[in-house]
Amino acid sequence: MRLLVVEDDDIVADAITRGLVAAHYAVHRVNSAEAAQSALAAEEFALAVIDVGLPGADGLTLVRRLRSAGKTLPTLMLTARCTLNDKVKALDLGADDFLSKPFEPAELVARCRALMRRASGALDGVIKLNRLRVDLVGRRLSIDDAEVELTAREWLLLECLVRRTGQIVPKERVQQAIANPEQDITPNAVEVHVSRLRAKLGDAAVIRSLRGLGYRLEEAKAP
Ligand code: CA
């Protein structure tokens, strides 16, 4: 799942996006509460980073609307002025954490990770499959204890398949999971990403292509 960044200041939004992408998260950026609401209606996000100071409806209004619409995703609020009063108000409205501007991107990434871990609960966001260890929140894949680097798209693909290990995932669902609203993805491109991920997994896990049906991730037998 991708992370939603709601920030109208391009420089700050660029810095946030760079930090999150470097930590292997896929990001969708919007610059208003209204655009955030449309994005959240169209797609499920793992977390939202929300600037309080937005043109139109502000970040606090956005959080209140999300919570009253039943959205439970973790939210990290970015605040310029941060009085205790603002924080209490935001928490009452349903925000999960705060970060005051200016901040270090590394701090933001750490906070996001902590919020997602908390939200993923007892499972800790880690899936173990024989030789594979997939930390969905920390965005770390290890095979036999050696870390493997994945691109943001490969992560979305792995996440989609690993959550349904042993089950057939329809090709359209895979395509949807790795697409961006900004950039459509063709069935051929899905095939390309699957091949790349398959190469990175080596013989530690198998991604089967089932003609006309979709894909299935299978764990490899112990060596
Ligand atoms: Ca702002």
PDB file of C-alpha atoms in Angstrom, residues 6-161:
ATOM      1  CA  VAL A   6      -0.984  16.030   1.809  1.00  0.00           C
ATOM      2  CA  GLU A   7       1.158  19.163   1.622  1.00  0.00           C
ATOM      3  CA  ASP A   8       0.725  22.341  -0.431  1.00  0.00           C
ATOM      4  CA  ASP A   9       4.332  23.509  -0.091  1.00  0.00           C
ATOM      5  CA  ASP A  10       6.196  21.879  -3.002  1.00  0.00           C
ATOM      6  CA  ILE A  11       9.610  22.133  -1.376  1.00  0.00           C
ATOM      7  CA  VAL A  12       8.441  20.393   1.790  1.00  0.00           C
ATOM      8  CA  ALA A  13       6.432  17.840  -0.219  1.00  0.00           C
ATOM      9  CA  ASP A  14       9.530  17.095  -2.358  1.00  0.00           C
ATOM     10  CA  ALA A  15      11.661  16.533   0.733  1.00  0.00           C
ATOM     11  CA  ILE A  16       9.068  14.240   2.318  1.00  0.00           C
ATOM     12  CA  THR A  17       8.643  12.257  -0.891  1.00  0.00           C
ATOM     13  CA  ARG A  18      12.401  11.861  -1.357  1.00  0.00           C
ATOM     14  CA  GLY A  19      12.794  10.619   2.220  1.00  0.00           C
ATOM     15  CA  LEU A  20       9.969   8.100   1.947  1.00  0.00           C
ATOM     16  CA  VAL A  21      10.972   6.860  -1.505  1.00  0.00           C
ATOM     17  CA  ALA A  22      14.557   6.377  -0.305  1.00  0.00           C
ATOM     18  CA  ALA A  23      13.097   4.184   2.450  1.00  0.00           C
ATOM     19  CA  HIS A  24      11.297   2.176  -0.290  1.00  0.00           C
ATOM     20  CA  TYR A  25       7.780   3.437   0.275  1.00  0.00           C
ATOM     21  CA  ALA A  26       5.576   4.385  -2.642  1.00  0.00           C
ATOM     22  CA  VAL A  27       4.041   7.825  -2.288  1.00  0.00           C
ATOM     23  CA  HIS A  28       1.033   9.635  -3.693  1.00  0.00           C
ATOM     24  CA  ARG A  29       1.162  13.413  -3.313  1.00  0.00           C
ATOM     25  CA  VAL A  30      -1.724  15.850  -3.191  1.00  0.00           C
ATOM     26  CA  ASN A  31      -1.839  19.516  -2.222  1.00  0.00           C
ATOM     27  CA  SER A  32      -5.271  19.983  -0.671  1.00  0.00           C
ATOM     28  CA  ALA A  33      -7.734  18.332   1.702  1.00  0.00           C
ATOM     29  CA  GLU A  34     -10.213  17.964  -1.153  1.00  0.00           C
ATOM     30  CA  ALA A  35      -7.697  16.141  -3.358  1.00  0.00           C
ATOM     31  CA  ALA A  36      -6.776  13.951  -0.373  1.00  0.00           C
ATOM     32  CA  GLN A  37     -10.394  12.948   0.102  1.00  0.00           C
ATOM     33  CA  SER A  38     -10.753  11.921  -3.544  1.00  0.00           C
ATOM     34  CA  ALA A  39      -7.519   9.916  -3.356  1.00  0.00           C
ATOM     35  CA  LEU A  40      -8.675   8.183  -0.170  1.00  0.00           C
ATOM     36  CA  ALA A  41     -12.013   7.346  -1.751  1.00  0.00           C
ATOM     37  CA  ALA A  42     -10.268   5.736  -4.717  1.00  0.00           C
ATOM     38  CA  GLU A  43      -7.459   3.877  -2.993  1.00  0.00           C
ATOM     39  CA  GLU A  44      -6.485   2.419   0.345  1.00  0.00           C
ATOM     40  CA  PHE A  45      -3.358   3.980   1.886  1.00  0.00           C
ATOM     41  CA  ALA A  46      -1.142   2.636   4.656  1.00  0.00           C
ATOM     42  CA  LEU A  47      -0.737   6.068   6.234  1.00  0.00           C
ATOM     43  CA  ALA A  48      -1.285   9.763   5.593  1.00  0.00           C
ATOM     44  CA  VAL A  49       1.155  12.584   6.299  1.00  0.00           C
ATOM     45  CA  ILE A  50      -1.013  15.692   6.568  1.00  0.00           C
ATOM     46  CA  ASP A  51       0.099  19.293   6.781  1.00  0.00           C
ATOM     47  CA  VAL A  52      -2.136  21.287   9.117  1.00  0.00           C
ATOM     48  CA  GLY A  53      -1.825  24.501   7.075  1.00  0.00           C
ATOM     49  CA  LEU A  54      -3.546  23.780   3.750  1.00  0.00           C
ATOM     50  CA  PRO A  55      -5.416  26.101   1.394  1.00  0.00           C
ATOM     51  CA  GLY A  56      -9.172  25.535   1.642  1.00  0.00           C
ATOM     52  CA  ALA A  57     -10.064  23.031   4.328  1.00  0.00           C
ATOM     53  CA  ASP A  58      -7.100  22.664   6.712  1.00  0.00           C
ATOM     54  CA  GLY A  59      -5.391  19.450   7.858  1.00  0.00           C
ATOM     55  CA  LEU A  60      -7.409  19.226  11.064  1.00  0.00           C
ATOM     56  CA  THR A  61     -10.669  19.421   9.140  1.00  0.00           C
ATOM     57  CA  LEU A  62      -9.371  16.697   6.850  1.00  0.00           C
ATOM     58  CA  VAL A  63      -8.612  14.380   9.782  1.00  0.00           C
ATOM     59  CA  ARG A  64     -12.034  15.014  11.272  1.00  0.00           C
ATOM     60  CA  ARG A  65     -13.702  14.210   7.931  1.00  0.00           C
ATOM     61  CA  LEU A  66     -11.651  11.041   7.507  1.00  0.00           C
ATOM     62  CA  ARG A  67     -12.505   9.759  10.947  1.00  0.00           C
ATOM     63  CA  SER A  68     -16.186  10.503  10.556  1.00  0.00           C
ATOM     64  CA  ALA A  69     -16.075   8.649   7.238  1.00  0.00           C
ATOM     65  CA  GLY A  70     -14.721   5.631   9.137  1.00  0.00           C
ATOM     66  CA  LYS A  71     -11.138   5.785   7.773  1.00  0.00           C
ATOM     67  CA  THR A  72      -8.771   4.363  10.361  1.00  0.00           C
ATOM     68  CA  LEU A  73      -5.437   4.794   8.608  1.00  0.00           C
ATOM     69  CA  PRO A  74      -2.668   6.271  10.810  1.00  0.00           C
ATOM     70  CA  THR A  75      -2.110   9.991  10.382  1.00  0.00           C
ATOM     71  CA  LEU A  76       0.994  12.047  11.046  1.00  0.00           C
ATOM     72  CA  MET A  77       0.291  15.768  11.235  1.00  0.00           C
ATOM     73  CA  LEU A  78       2.843  18.389  10.198  1.00  0.00           C
ATOM     74  CA  THR A  79       2.549  21.589  12.132  1.00  0.00           C
ATOM     75  CA  ALA A  80       4.267  24.947  11.852  1.00  0.00           C
ATOM     76  CA  ARG A  81       2.858  26.556  14.969  1.00  0.00           C
ATOM     77  CA  CYS A  82       2.403  23.886  17.534  1.00  0.00           C
ATOM     78  CA  THR A  83       0.881  24.911  20.793  1.00  0.00           C
ATOM     79  CA  LEU A  84      -0.260  22.314  23.268  1.00  0.00           C
ATOM     80  CA  ASN A  85      -3.791  23.424  22.517  1.00  0.00           C
ATOM     81  CA  ASP A  86      -3.402  22.584  18.798  1.00  0.00           C
ATOM     82  CA  LYS A  87      -2.073  19.136  19.671  1.00  0.00           C
ATOM     83  CA  VAL A  88      -4.899  18.361  22.072  1.00  0.00           C
ATOM     84  CA  LYS A  89      -7.399  19.486  19.481  1.00  0.00           C
ATOM     85  CA  ALA A  90      -5.820  17.369  16.744  1.00  0.00           C
ATOM     86  CA  LEU A  91      -5.694  14.272  18.955  1.00  0.00           C
ATOM     87  CA  ASP A  92      -9.344  14.780  19.848  1.00  0.00           C
ATOM     88  CA  LEU A  93     -10.141  14.908  16.141  1.00  0.00           C
ATOM     89  CA  GLY A  94      -8.380  11.589  15.587  1.00  0.00           C
ATOM     90  CA  ALA A  95      -4.780  12.415  14.547  1.00  0.00           C
ATOM     91  CA  ASP A  96      -2.143   9.899  15.686  1.00  0.00           C
ATOM     92  CA  ASP A  97       1.106  11.843  15.878  1.00  0.00           C
ATOM     93  CA  PHE A  98       2.735  15.217  15.180  1.00  0.00           C
ATOM     94  CA  LEU A  99       5.916  16.526  13.724  1.00  0.00           C
ATOM     95  CA  SER A 100       6.836  20.190  13.975  1.00  0.00           C
ATOM     96  CA  LYS A 101       8.377  21.976  11.003  1.00  0.00           C
ATOM     97  CA  PRO A 102      11.243  22.125  10.235  1.00  0.00           C
ATOM     98  CA  PHE A 103      12.074  18.431  10.586  1.00  0.00           C
ATOM     99  CA  GLU A 104      14.636  15.962   9.315  1.00  0.00           C
ATOM    100  CA  PRO A 105      13.291  13.562   6.655  1.00  0.00           C
ATOM    101  CA  ALA A 106      14.831  10.682   8.626  1.00  0.00           C
ATOM    102  CA  GLU A 107      12.733  11.645  11.630  1.00  0.00           C
ATOM    103  CA  LEU A 108       9.606  11.693   9.491  1.00  0.00           C
ATOM    104  CA  VAL A 109      10.362   8.247   8.070  1.00  0.00           C
ATOM    105  CA  ALA A 110      10.959   6.867  11.576  1.00  0.00           C
ATOM    106  CA  ARG A 111       7.664   8.286  12.836  1.00  0.00           C
ATOM    107  CA  CYS A 112       5.754   6.899   9.850  1.00  0.00           C
ATOM    108  CA  ARG A 113       7.284   3.491  10.398  1.00  0.00           C
ATOM    109  CA  ALA A 114       6.362   3.509  14.096  1.00  0.00           C
ATOM    110  CA  LEU A 115       2.762   4.493  13.327  1.00  0.00           C
ATOM    111  CA  MET A 116       2.391   1.780  10.710  1.00  0.00           C
ATOM    112  CA  ARG A 117       3.855  -0.817  13.054  1.00  0.00           C
ATOM    113  CA  ARG A 118       1.405   0.158  15.718  1.00  0.00           C
ATOM    114  CA  ALA A 119      -1.453   0.007  13.233  1.00  0.00           C
ATOM    115  CA  SER A 120      -0.409  -3.403  11.945  1.00  0.00           C
ATOM    116  CA  GLY A 121      -0.678  -4.659  15.545  1.00  0.00           C
ATOM    117  CA  ALA A 122       0.442  -8.031  16.795  1.00  0.00           C
ATOM    118  CA  LEU A 123       1.798  -9.239  13.477  1.00  0.00           C
ATOM    119  CA  ASP A 124       4.344  -6.432  13.518  1.00  0.00           C
ATOM    120  CA  GLY A 125       3.970  -6.243   9.765  1.00  0.00           C
ATOM    121  CA  VAL A 126       6.427  -9.091   9.253  1.00  0.00           C
ATOM    122  CA  ILE A 127       5.663 -12.136   7.137  1.00  0.00           C
ATOM    123  CA  LYS A 128       8.012 -15.102   7.307  1.00  0.00           C
ATOM    124  CA  LEU A 129       8.013 -17.659   4.560  1.00  0.00           C
ATOM    125  CA  ASN A 130      10.639 -20.274   5.026  1.00  0.00           C
ATOM    126  CA  ARG A 131      13.741 -18.542   3.562  1.00  0.00           C
ATOM    127  CA  LEU A 132      12.029 -15.201   3.095  1.00  0.00           C
ATOM    128  CA  ARG A 133      11.427 -12.539   5.696  1.00  0.00           C
ATOM    129  CA  VAL A 134       9.233  -9.690   4.501  1.00  0.00           C
ATOM    130  CA  ASP A 135       8.963  -6.676   6.776  1.00  0.00           C
ATOM    131  CA  LEU A 136       6.085  -4.823   5.145  1.00  0.00           C
ATOM    132  CA  VAL A 137       6.279  -1.837   7.456  1.00  0.00           C
ATOM    133  CA  GLY A 138      10.063  -1.462   7.606  1.00  0.00           C
ATOM    134  CA  ARG A 139      10.253  -2.222   3.861  1.00  0.00           C
ATOM    135  CA  ARG A 140      12.970  -4.824   4.238  1.00  0.00           C
ATOM    136  CA  LEU A 141      13.184  -8.101   2.405  1.00  0.00           C
ATOM    137  CA  SER A 142      15.716 -10.707   3.487  1.00  0.00           C
ATOM    138  CA  ILE A 143      16.490 -14.016   1.899  1.00  0.00           C
ATOM    139  CA  ASP A 144      18.437 -16.377   4.156  1.00  0.00           C
ATOM    140  CA  ASP A 145      19.222 -13.317   6.339  1.00  0.00           C
ATOM    141  CA  ALA A 146      20.737 -11.315   3.464  1.00  0.00           C
ATOM    142  CA  GLU A 147      18.929  -8.085   2.626  1.00  0.00           C
ATOM    143  CA  VAL A 148      17.582  -7.677  -0.917  1.00  0.00           C
ATOM    144  CA  GLU A 149      16.919  -4.230  -2.451  1.00  0.00           C
ATOM    145  CA  LEU A 150      13.601  -3.725  -4.196  1.00  0.00           C
ATOM    146  CA  THR A 151      12.197  -0.785  -6.133  1.00  0.00           C
ATOM    147  CA  ALA A 152       8.969   0.862  -4.959  1.00  0.00           C
ATOM    148  CA  ARG A 153       6.976  -0.974  -7.662  1.00  0.00           C
ATOM    149  CA  GLU A 154       8.546  -4.301  -6.750  1.00  0.00           C
ATOM    150  CA  TRP A 155       7.532  -3.680  -3.158  1.00  0.00           C
ATOM    151  CA  LEU A 156       3.922  -3.061  -4.110  1.00  0.00           C
ATOM    152  CA  LEU A 157       3.977  -6.239  -6.147  1.00  0.00           C
ATOM    153  CA  LEU A 158       5.576  -8.338  -3.410  1.00  0.00           C
ATOM    154  CA  GLU A 159       3.189  -6.914  -0.826  1.00  0.00           C
ATOM    155  CA  CYS A 160       0.187  -7.781  -2.967  1.00  0.00           C
ATOM    156  CA  LEU A 161       1.368 -11.371  -3.517  1.00  0.00           C
TER     157      LEU A 161
END
